[in-house]
Amino acid sequence: MNVSGAIHDLRALLADPDRVTVNETILEHHSHDLTYHAPHLPEAVVFPTDTQEVSRIVRFANENGIPVVPFGVGSSLEGHVIPVRGGITLDLSRMNQILEIRPQDFLVRVQPGVTRSQLNQALRRHGLFFPVDPGADATLGGMAATNASGTNAVRYGAMRGQVLGLEVVLPDGRIIHTGGLSVKSSAGYYLTGLFVGSEGTLGVITEVILRVYGIPEHTAAARAVFPDVESAGRAAVALIGSGMTVGRVELVDAKTIVAVNRFKGTDYLESPTLFLEFGGGRKAVEEDIRLAEELVNSEGCQTFVYEHDPEAVAKLWEARHHAALALMAMAPGKKMMTTDVCVPISHLPGALHAARELMETRGMDGFILGHVGDGNYHAGFAVDADNPEDIARAEEVNAAIVRYALERGGTCTGEHGVGMGKRKYLPEEHGEAVELMRGIKALIDPKGIMNPGKVIPD
Amino acid sequence: MNVSGAIHDLRALLADPDRVTVNETILEHHSHDLTYHAPHLPEAVVFPTDTQEVSRIVRFANENGIPVVPFGVGSSLEGHVIPVRGGITLDLSRMNQILEIRPQDFLVRVQPGVTRSQLNQALRRHGLFFPVDPGADATLGGMAATNASGTNAVRYGAMRGQVLGLEVVLPDGRIIHTGGLSVKSSAGYYLTGLFVGSEGTLGVITEVILRVYGIPEHTAAARAVFPDVESAGRAAVALIGSGMTVGRVELVDAKTIVAVNRFKGTDYLESPTLFLEFGGGRKAVEEDIRLAEELVNSEGCQTFVYEHDPEAVAKLWEARHHAALALMAMAPGKKMMTTDVCVPISHLPGALHAARELMETRGMDGFILGHVGDGNYHAGFAVDADNPEDIARAEEVNAAIVRYALERGGTCTGEHGVGMGKRKYLPEEHGEAVELMRGIKALIDPKGIMNPGKVIPD
């Protein structure tokens, strides 16, 4: 059945028929993500407001073989939300209620369309926060779907570690609940973890139970400048190995600092720089900073600056936060491509070095940012999405960066997910295990309606 | 095919035929776990020494419909390793090589038969340790299979958070590799997490890649005594909510302290007691202790004792560590039954109170220990395994404790796993999601040879 003939039926499934739309502007808005991936229009966009509506729409789509693509705010980076085979885009932004905050249990229940800043705003008055910070103000449903992480992951872990339970609408419309309200469980197969990171290919997440954390009494940040990426990498390993609790450990390479200085008019030393954050009791943090300074100095740190004042802390992090912006600002009209490999931590300095070289030999500008504590880093390039040669060149660098990681036991994607962009690397990374993934997909979504063309290679 | 007729064939699959045995003593050793669950003999015990042998044995068993039960040291607590349908027990204790220690990457690769104390001994000279501590000196393969955790989980997380990758022999003999050497990944479905906690029902774990951690520069411990369980619970919530890094937070109830005093000849105050541990830089730890004392005092703590000296720290933890021993020592000839529910943290004081009351109204002695930071606790009873009435009474208390947890969104097992003992509770805990678990079991193990009678209810 084609969707245009089914609009009437779809409208009958919702309390308000206006929440099914074929408006051109809205279709266009749901045709792309933030990157260079080629856009494709959905045939209709549906805005459900509760789980029952999601269930009815998905069951209808399944019965009629219509593709369904769940959509949060569209901030993903590998084409996850692009409806490459048309069909229905299920925009979950109106399912944005914080259902429950349980401060004494350090958990919340939210609908999938709640964004992380919306959640953090609501948590603040309880002295709590949600730590996963992928940069974009993504929805929590989308962050669960891609197993997002970000700069805080070294201390708090990625999204999968925060999700205690899910409500999921399966492709046949059944509604299941995985996990629960307890912090840990060994009760049966880990379905919660299977759906986290499944990128909308196994069902639609309609509710998320998340861990939240006490805001540390005090937070301080430091910037440590090194003569080269290698010594910065060694310093990061020393910090992690010390057993101290580091909040964030981020590396920005010299060329990226140059771009930031040009963009922001700042005068940061144009050398590889580690950005650090520590949180806890005030005196414990002071002691952490002192110990960190000792450790990084013994690895050749040239300048160590730290700040306790919240505004100064925010200012200190600006160079890190604005790196991608700085690059894109210098390339108006272009689209972003960002790599996302993760390597064993000791390989990170070598990987960063190799990535910069790969870019330079092709005359490409770009940022390089590393979540050093995790071995995950991003090389980002501005590409002309209308120029196949430009894209081919960028993809070649991306492929070389992925190969470098896979040869060292790493992964093609640390936190962005597979989407369209990384499908081709799964067989090399996982071998025979991809067949098991394919079996699970076929078990749960036998008609292949859920986000087709994503994750599992053809 | 029955196993006794297949011994010759099995022997031909191993490099050394003596590693297939039907020796009565060895069969008996593999017929039980540490608890009251009724033993059952395997028909043969096989001791493979490498993955290829495991693959050949499992493939043979699958072709011939013979049950296979993986076995580590037999320290599980819900009958996981009892071969209730006979068949082959695959004893993995000779696959006990530490394959690789990568100190700079904070990871190790081990065979499944390596025990946690064996690993920690090898890690010590690198200044590293493996944090998951379930009490028993279990194998790492077994700990992965049950998603074990223990007292350190509040800081480091449970087993699933430590396992970066696995080698698994599937029921048809195929060997797959999940995950890899990077700390995080979003590359496809989370198969690693699916096999962790699958209790040998989906395949045999033949290799484990684990995260390891720097030994904190300094460790200190404290004991805080409270007038009642409720105030101890509130103090634990305050500690967790403070944002400080707590290593362990364990609660021992008054009656359990009484048993320990009797067993050890100690004179601990016979009131609910929190045992705490802190690790990090010396001054940071001192500051943590100071802050912790302030927090627990404001919740009514009557006595706060702390220790920095390693021997004194170990001594301070004795009451916690010997609680189960103390109980069993007072009940010679009896077997242990231990509950393992996990509840949302705020419900823990109420749950502990209810558990003690359930025991007292039935005149039952037993220990109560709580991993307060996780909401997981154990009530343990000595039961006469030959007395059906005694078992029925204990199971009734166990069921009431589980029901209390499930009614509050908790789980029937926080860390011991389902095994035989908790199967009956899965439908109540997971509802429709159990059908998906059943589907995954049928997908991966269509003939049902892997550890039959465990995890998934009939």
mmCIF file with all atom_site columns, N, CA, C and O in Angstrom, chain B residues 415-447:
data_model
loop_
_atom_site.group_PDB
_atom_site.id
_atom_site.type_symbol
_atom_site.label_atom_id
_atom_site.label_alt_id
_atom_site.label_comp_id
_atom_site.label_asym_id
_atom_site.label_entity_id
_atom_site.label_seq_id
_atom_site.pdbx_PDB_ins_code
_atom_site.Cartn_x
_atom_site.Cartn_y
_atom_site.Cartn_z
_atom_site.occupancy
_atom_site.B_iso_or_equiv
_atom_site.pdbx_formal_charge
_atom_site.auth_seq_id
_atom_site.auth_comp_id
_atom_site.auth_asym_id
_atom_site.auth_atom_id
_atom_site.pdbx_PDB_model_num
ATOM 1   N N  . GLU B 1 415 ? 21.710 -9.470  41.356 1.00 0.00 ? 415 GLU B N  1
ATOM 2   C CA . GLU B 1 415 ? 23.052 -9.858  40.938 1.00 0.00 ? 415 GLU B CA 1
ATOM 3   C C  . GLU B 1 415 ? 23.300 -11.363 40.904 1.00 0.00 ? 415 GLU B C  1
ATOM 4   O O  . GLU B 1 415 ? 24.300 -11.791 40.348 1.00 0.00 ? 415 GLU B O  1
ATOM 5   N N  . HIS B 1 416 ? 22.430 -12.163 41.485 1.00 0.00 ? 416 HIS B N  1
ATOM 6   C CA . HIS B 1 416 ? 22.674 -13.613 41.492 1.00 0.00 ? 416 HIS B CA 1
ATOM 7   C C  . HIS B 1 416 ? 22.231 -14.282 40.209 1.00 0.00 ? 416 HIS B C  1
ATOM 8   O O  . HIS B 1 416 ? 22.766 -15.322 39.832 1.00 0.00 ? 416 HIS B O  1
ATOM 9   N N  . GLY B 1 417 ? 21.257 -13.691 39.540 1.00 0.00 ? 417 GLY B N  1
ATOM 10  C CA . GLY B 1 417 ? 20.728 -14.287 38.323 1.00 0.00 ? 417 GLY B CA 1
ATOM 11  C C  . GLY B 1 417 ? 19.481 -15.115 38.583 1.00 0.00 ? 417 GLY B C  1
ATOM 12  O O  . GLY B 1 417 ? 19.063 -15.302 39.732 1.00 0.00 ? 417 GLY B O  1
ATOM 13  N N  . VAL B 1 418 ? 18.903 -15.620 37.505 1.00 0.00 ? 418 VAL B N  1
ATOM 14  C CA . VAL B 1 418 ? 17.619 -16.307 37.556 1.00 0.00 ? 418 VAL B CA 1
ATOM 15  C C  . VAL B 1 418 ? 17.797 -17.787 37.894 1.00 0.00 ? 418 VAL B C  1
ATOM 16  O O  . VAL B 1 418 ? 17.163 -18.305 38.809 1.00 0.00 ? 418 VAL B O  1
ATOM 17  N N  . GLY B 1 419 ? 18.683 -18.441 37.153 1.00 0.00 ? 419 GLY B N  1
ATOM 18  C CA . GLY B 1 419 ? 18.918 -19.866 37.370 1.00 0.00 ? 419 GLY B CA 1
ATOM 19  C C  . GLY B 1 419 ? 17.614 -20.649 37.390 1.00 0.00 ? 419 GLY B C  1
ATOM 20  O O  . GLY B 1 419 ? 16.742 -20.450 36.543 1.00 0.00 ? 419 GLY B O  1
ATOM 21  N N  . MET B 1 420 ? 17.493 -21.553 38.384 1.00 0.00 ? 420 MET B N  1
ATOM 22  C CA . MET B 1 420 ? 16.235 -22.279 38.580 1.00 0.00 ? 420 MET B CA 1
ATOM 23  C C  . MET B 1 420 ? 15.320 -21.493 39.506 1.00 0.00 ? 420 MET B C  1
ATOM 24  O O  . MET B 1 420 ? 14.104 -21.514 39.369 1.00 0.00 ? 420 MET B O  1
ATOM 25  N N  . GLY B 1 421 ? 15.933 -20.806 40.479 1.00 0.00 ? 421 GLY B N  1
ATOM 26  C CA . GLY B 1 421 ? 15.174 -20.277 41.607 1.00 0.00 ? 421 GLY B CA 1
ATOM 27  C C  . GLY B 1 421 ? 14.258 -19.116 41.280 1.00 0.00 ? 421 GLY B C  1
ATOM 28  O O  . GLY B 1 421 ? 13.256 -18.901 41.965 1.00 0.00 ? 421 GLY B O  1
ATOM 29  N N  . LYS B 1 422 ? 14.578 -18.320 40.253 1.00 0.00 ? 422 LYS B N  1
ATOM 30  C CA . LYS B 1 422 ? 13.793 -17.105 40.013 1.00 0.00 ? 422 LYS B CA 1
ATOM 31  C C  . LYS B 1 422 ? 12.974 -17.151 38.729 1.00 0.00 ? 422 LYS B C  1
ATOM 32  O O  . LYS B 1 422 ? 12.328 -16.168 38.372 1.00 0.00 ? 422 LYS B O  1
ATOM 33  N N  . ARG B 1 423 ? 13.016 -18.307 38.007 1.00 0.00 ? 423 ARG B N  1
ATOM 34  C CA . ARG B 1 423 ? 12.275 -18.404 36.747 1.00 0.00 ? 423 ARG B CA 1
ATOM 35  C C  . ARG B 1 423 ? 10.808 -18.052 36.914 1.00 0.00 ? 423 ARG B C  1
ATOM 36  O O  . ARG B 1 423 ? 10.210 -17.387 36.070 1.00 0.00 ? 423 ARG B O  1
ATOM 37  N N  . LYS B 1 424 ? 10.238 -18.536 38.004 1.00 0.00 ? 424 LYS B N  1
ATOM 38  C CA . LYS B 1 424 ? 8.786  -18.372 38.169 1.00 0.00 ? 424 LYS B CA 1
ATOM 39  C C  . LYS B 1 424 ? 8.381  -16.908 38.307 1.00 0.00 ? 424 LYS B C  1
ATOM 40  O O  . LYS B 1 424 ? 7.222  -16.575 38.125 1.00 0.00 ? 424 LYS B O  1
ATOM 41  N N  . TYR B 1 425 ? 9.345  -16.051 38.650 1.00 0.00 ? 425 TYR B N  1
ATOM 42  C CA . TYR B 1 425 ? 8.989  -14.640 38.835 1.00 0.00 ? 425 TYR B CA 1
ATOM 43  C C  . TYR B 1 425 ? 9.118  -13.799 37.563 1.00 0.00 ? 425 TYR B C  1
ATOM 44  O O  . TYR B 1 425 ? 8.691  -12.649 37.522 1.00 0.00 ? 425 TYR B O  1
ATOM 45  N N  . LEU B 1 426 ? 9.744  -14.338 36.521 1.00 0.00 ? 426 LEU B N  1
ATOM 46  C CA . LEU B 1 426 ? 9.990  -13.515 35.329 1.00 0.00 ? 426 LEU B CA 1
ATOM 47  C C  . LEU B 1 426 ? 8.701  -12.981 34.684 1.00 0.00 ? 426 LEU B C  1
ATOM 48  O O  . LEU B 1 426 ? 8.669  -11.795 34.319 1.00 0.00 ? 426 LEU B O  1
ATOM 49  N N  . PRO B 1 427 ? 7.663  -13.805 34.515 1.00 0.00 ? 427 PRO B N  1
ATOM 50  C CA . PRO B 1 427 ? 6.456  -13.250 33.884 1.00 0.00 ? 427 PRO B CA 1
ATOM 51  C C  . PRO B 1 427 ? 5.890  -12.066 34.669 1.00 0.00 ? 427 PRO B C  1
ATOM 52  O O  . PRO B 1 427 ? 5.477  -11.067 34.084 1.00 0.00 ? 427 PRO B O  1
ATOM 53  N N  . GLU B 1 428 ? 5.895  -12.175 36.006 1.00 0.00 ? 428 GLU B N  1
ATOM 54  C CA . GLU B 1 428 ? 5.354  -11.073 36.809 1.00 0.00 ? 428 GLU B CA 1
ATOM 55  C C  . GLU B 1 428 ? 6.248  -9.834  36.655 1.00 0.00 ? 428 GLU B C  1
ATOM 56  O O  . GLU B 1 428 ? 5.760  -8.710  36.596 1.00 0.00 ? 428 GLU B O  1
ATOM 57  N N  . GLU B 1 429 ? 7.560  -10.040 36.587 1.00 0.00 ? 429 GLU B N  1
ATOM 58  C CA . GLU B 1 429 ? 8.461  -8.886  36.496 1.00 0.00 ? 429 GLU B CA 1
ATOM 59  C C  . GLU B 1 429 ? 8.454  -8.262  35.101 1.00 0.00 ? 429 GLU B C  1
ATOM 60  O O  . GLU B 1 429 ? 8.491  -7.047  34.966 1.00 0.00 ? 429 GLU B O  1
ATOM 61  N N  . HIS B 1 430 ? 8.446  -9.081  34.059 1.00 0.00 ? 430 HIS B N  1
ATOM 62  C CA . HIS B 1 430 ? 8.669  -8.548  32.710 1.00 0.00 ? 430 HIS B CA 1
ATOM 63  C C  . HIS B 1 430 ? 7.460  -8.598  31.787 1.00 0.00 ? 430 HIS B C  1
ATOM 64  O O  . HIS B 1 430 ? 7.517  -8.053  30.684 1.00 0.00 ? 430 HIS B O  1
ATOM 65  N N  . GLY B 1 431 ? 6.388  -9.276  32.196 1.00 0.00 ? 431 GLY B N  1
ATOM 66  C CA . GLY B 1 431 ? 5.191  -9.332  31.347 1.00 0.00 ? 431 GLY B CA 1
ATOM 67  C C  . GLY B 1 431 ? 5.504  -9.867  29.961 1.00 0.00 ? 431 GLY B C  1
ATOM 68  O O  . GLY B 1 431 ? 6.259  -10.834 29.789 1.00 0.00 ? 431 GLY B O  1
ATOM 69  N N  . GLU B 1 432 ? 4.935  -9.190  28.980 1.00 0.00 ? 432 GLU B N  1
ATOM 70  C CA . GLU B 1 432 ? 5.053  -9.577  27.562 1.00 0.00 ? 432 GLU B CA 1
ATOM 71  C C  . GLU B 1 432 ? 6.513  -9.688  27.103 1.00 0.00 ? 432 GLU B C  1
ATOM 72  O O  . GLU B 1 432 ? 6.824  -10.448 26.174 1.00 0.00 ? 432 GLU B O  1
ATOM 73  N N  . ALA B 1 433 ? 7.409  -8.953  27.752 1.00 0.00 ? 433 ALA B N  1
ATOM 74  C CA . ALA B 1 433 ? 8.808  -8.975  27.323 1.00 0.00 ? 433 ALA B CA 1
ATOM 75  C C  . ALA B 1 433 ? 9.425  -10.370 27.460 1.00 0.00 ? 433 ALA B C  1
ATOM 76  O O  . ALA B 1 433 ? 10.392 -10.692 26.761 1.00 0.00 ? 433 ALA B O  1
ATOM 77  N N  . VAL B 1 434 ? 8.866  -11.208 28.338 1.00 0.00 ? 434 VAL B N  1
ATOM 78  C CA . VAL B 1 434 ? 9.379  -12.580 28.469 1.00 0.00 ? 434 VAL B CA 1
ATOM 79  C C  . VAL B 1 434 ? 9.234  -13.321 27.144 1.00 0.00 ? 434 VAL B C  1
ATOM 80  O O  . VAL B 1 434 ? 10.073 -14.155 26.787 1.00 0.00 ? 434 VAL B O  1
ATOM 81  N N  . GLU B 1 435 ? 8.168  -13.006 26.380 1.00 0.00 ? 435 GLU B N  1
ATOM 82  C CA . GLU B 1 435 ? 7.983  -13.680 25.084 1.00 0.00 ? 435 GLU B CA 1
ATOM 83  C C  . GLU B 1 435 ? 9.113  -13.332 24.124 1.00 0.00 ? 435 GLU B C  1
ATOM 84  O O  . GLU B 1 435 ? 9.532  -14.157 23.316 1.00 0.00 ? 435 GLU B O  1
ATOM 85  N N  . LEU B 1 436 ? 9.599  -12.102 24.220 1.00 0.00 ? 436 LEU B N  1
ATOM 86  C CA . LEU B 1 436 ? 10.730 -11.707 23.371 1.00 0.00 ? 436 LEU B CA 1
ATOM 87  C C  . LEU B 1 436 ? 12.000 -12.447 23.806 1.00 0.00 ? 436 LEU B C  1
ATOM 88  O O  . LEU B 1 436 ? 12.791 -12.899 22.970 1.00 0.00 ? 436 LEU B O  1
ATOM 89  N N  . MET B 1 437 ? 12.170 -12.594 25.129 1.00 0.00 ? 437 MET B N  1
ATOM 90  C CA . MET B 1 437 ? 13.313 -13.390 25.616 1.00 0.00 ? 437 MET B CA 1
ATOM 91  C C  . MET B 1 437 ? 13.214 -14.822 25.076 1.00 0.00 ? 437 MET B C  1
ATOM 92  O O  . MET B 1 437 ? 14.198 -15.397 24.626 1.00 0.00 ? 437 MET B O  1
ATOM 93  N N  . ARG B 1 438 ? 12.015 -15.370 25.110 1.00 0.00 ? 438 ARG B N  1
ATOM 94  C CA . ARG B 1 438 ? 11.804 -16.729 24.628 1.00 0.00 ? 438 ARG B CA 1
ATOM 95  C C  . ARG B 1 438 ? 12.132 -16.821 23.130 1.00 0.00 ? 438 ARG B C  1
ATOM 96  O O  . ARG B 1 438 ? 12.740 -17.791 22.669 1.00 0.00 ? 438 ARG B O  1
ATOM 97  N N  . GLY B 1 439 ? 11.739 -15.783 22.389 1.00 0.00 ? 439 GLY B N  1
ATOM 98  C CA . GLY B 1 439 ? 12.040 -15.745 20.953 1.00 0.00 ? 439 GLY B CA 1
ATOM 99  C C  . GLY B 1 439 ? 13.532 -15.709 20.686 1.00 0.00 ? 439 GLY B C  1
ATOM 100 O O  . GLY B 1 439 ? 14.036 -16.371 19.767 1.00 0.00 ? 439 GLY B O  1
ATOM 101 N N  . ILE B 1 440 ? 14.253 -14.951 21.488 1.00 0.00 ? 440 ILE B N  1
ATOM 102 C CA . ILE B 1 440 ? 15.715 -14.862 21.316 1.00 0.00 ? 440 ILE B CA 1
ATOM 103 C C  . ILE B 1 440 ? 16.362 -16.205 21.644 1.00 0.00 ? 440 ILE B C  1
ATOM 104 O O  . ILE B 1 440 ? 17.259 -16.670 20.937 1.00 0.00 ? 440 ILE B O  1
ATOM 105 N N  . LYS B 1 441 ? 15.875 -16.843 22.695 1.00 0.00 ? 441 LYS B N  1
ATOM 106 C CA . LYS B 1 441 ? 16.378 -18.179 23.052 1.00 0.00 ? 441 LYS B CA 1
ATOM 107 C C  . LYS B 1 441 ? 16.155 -19.146 21.883 1.00 0.00 ? 441 LYS B C  1
ATOM 108 O O  . LYS B 1 441 ? 17.072 -19.879 21.484 1.00 0.00 ? 441 LYS B O  1
ATOM 109 N N  . ALA B 1 442 ? 14.957 -19.126 21.318 1.00 0.00 ? 442 ALA B N  1
ATOM 110 C CA . ALA B 1 442 ? 14.635 -20.059 20.220 1.00 0.00 ? 442 ALA B CA 1
ATOM 111 C C  . ALA B 1 442 ? 15.445 -19.726 18.965 1.00 0.00 ? 442 ALA B C  1
ATOM 112 O O  . ALA B 1 442 ? 15.829 -20.620 18.207 1.00 0.00 ? 442 ALA B O  1
ATOM 113 N N  . LEU B 1 443 ? 15.720 -18.439 18.743 1.00 0.00 ? 443 LEU B N  1
ATOM 114 C CA . LEU B 1 443 ? 16.518 -18.025 17.577 1.00 0.00 ? 443 LEU B CA 1
ATOM 115 C C  . LEU B 1 443 ? 17.939 -18.566 17.681 1.00 0.00 ? 443 LEU B C  1
ATOM 116 O O  . LEU B 1 443 ? 18.497 -19.096 16.718 1.00 0.00 ? 443 LEU B O  1
ATOM 117 N N  . ILE B 1 444 ? 18.540 -18.420 18.864 1.00 0.00 ? 444 ILE B N  1
ATOM 118 C CA . ILE B 1 444 ? 19.960 -18.745 19.008 1.00 0.00 ? 444 ILE B CA 1
ATOM 119 C C  . ILE B 1 444 ? 20.168 -20.218 19.346 1.00 0.00 ? 444 ILE B C  1
ATOM 120 O O  . ILE B 1 444 ? 21.152 -20.826 18.943 1.00 0.00 ? 444 ILE B O  1
ATOM 121 N N  . ASP B 1 445 ? 19.220 -20.804 20.082 1.00 0.00 ? 445 ASP B N  1
ATOM 122 C CA . ASP B 1 445 ? 19.366 -22.186 20.537 1.00 0.00 ? 445 ASP B CA 1
ATOM 123 C C  . ASP B 1 445 ? 18.093 -22.969 20.207 1.00 0.00 ? 445 ASP B C  1
ATOM 124 O O  . ASP B 1 445 ? 17.347 -23.371 21.102 1.00 0.00 ? 445 ASP B O  1
ATOM 125 N N  . PRO B 1 446 ? 17.839 -23.170 18.906 1.00 0.00 ? 446 PRO B N  1
ATOM 126 C CA . PRO B 1 446 ? 16.540 -23.746 18.508 1.00 0.00 ? 446 PRO B CA 1
ATOM 127 C C  . PRO B 1 446 ? 16.283 -25.129 19.097 1.00 0.00 ? 446 PRO B C  1
ATOM 128 O O  . PRO B 1 446 ? 15.141 -25.498 19.312 1.00 0.00 ? 446 PRO B O  1
ATOM 129 N N  . LYS B 1 447 ? 17.333 -25.900 19.365 1.00 0.00 ? 447 LYS B N  1
ATOM 130 C CA . LYS B 1 447 ? 17.103 -27.233 19.930 1.00 0.00 ? 447 LYS B CA 1
ATOM 131 C C  . LYS B 1 447 ? 17.064 -27.223 21.458 1.00 0.00 ? 447 LYS B C  1
ATOM 132 O O  . LYS B 1 447 ? 16.871 -28.259 22.085 1.00 0.00 ? 447 LYS B O  1
#
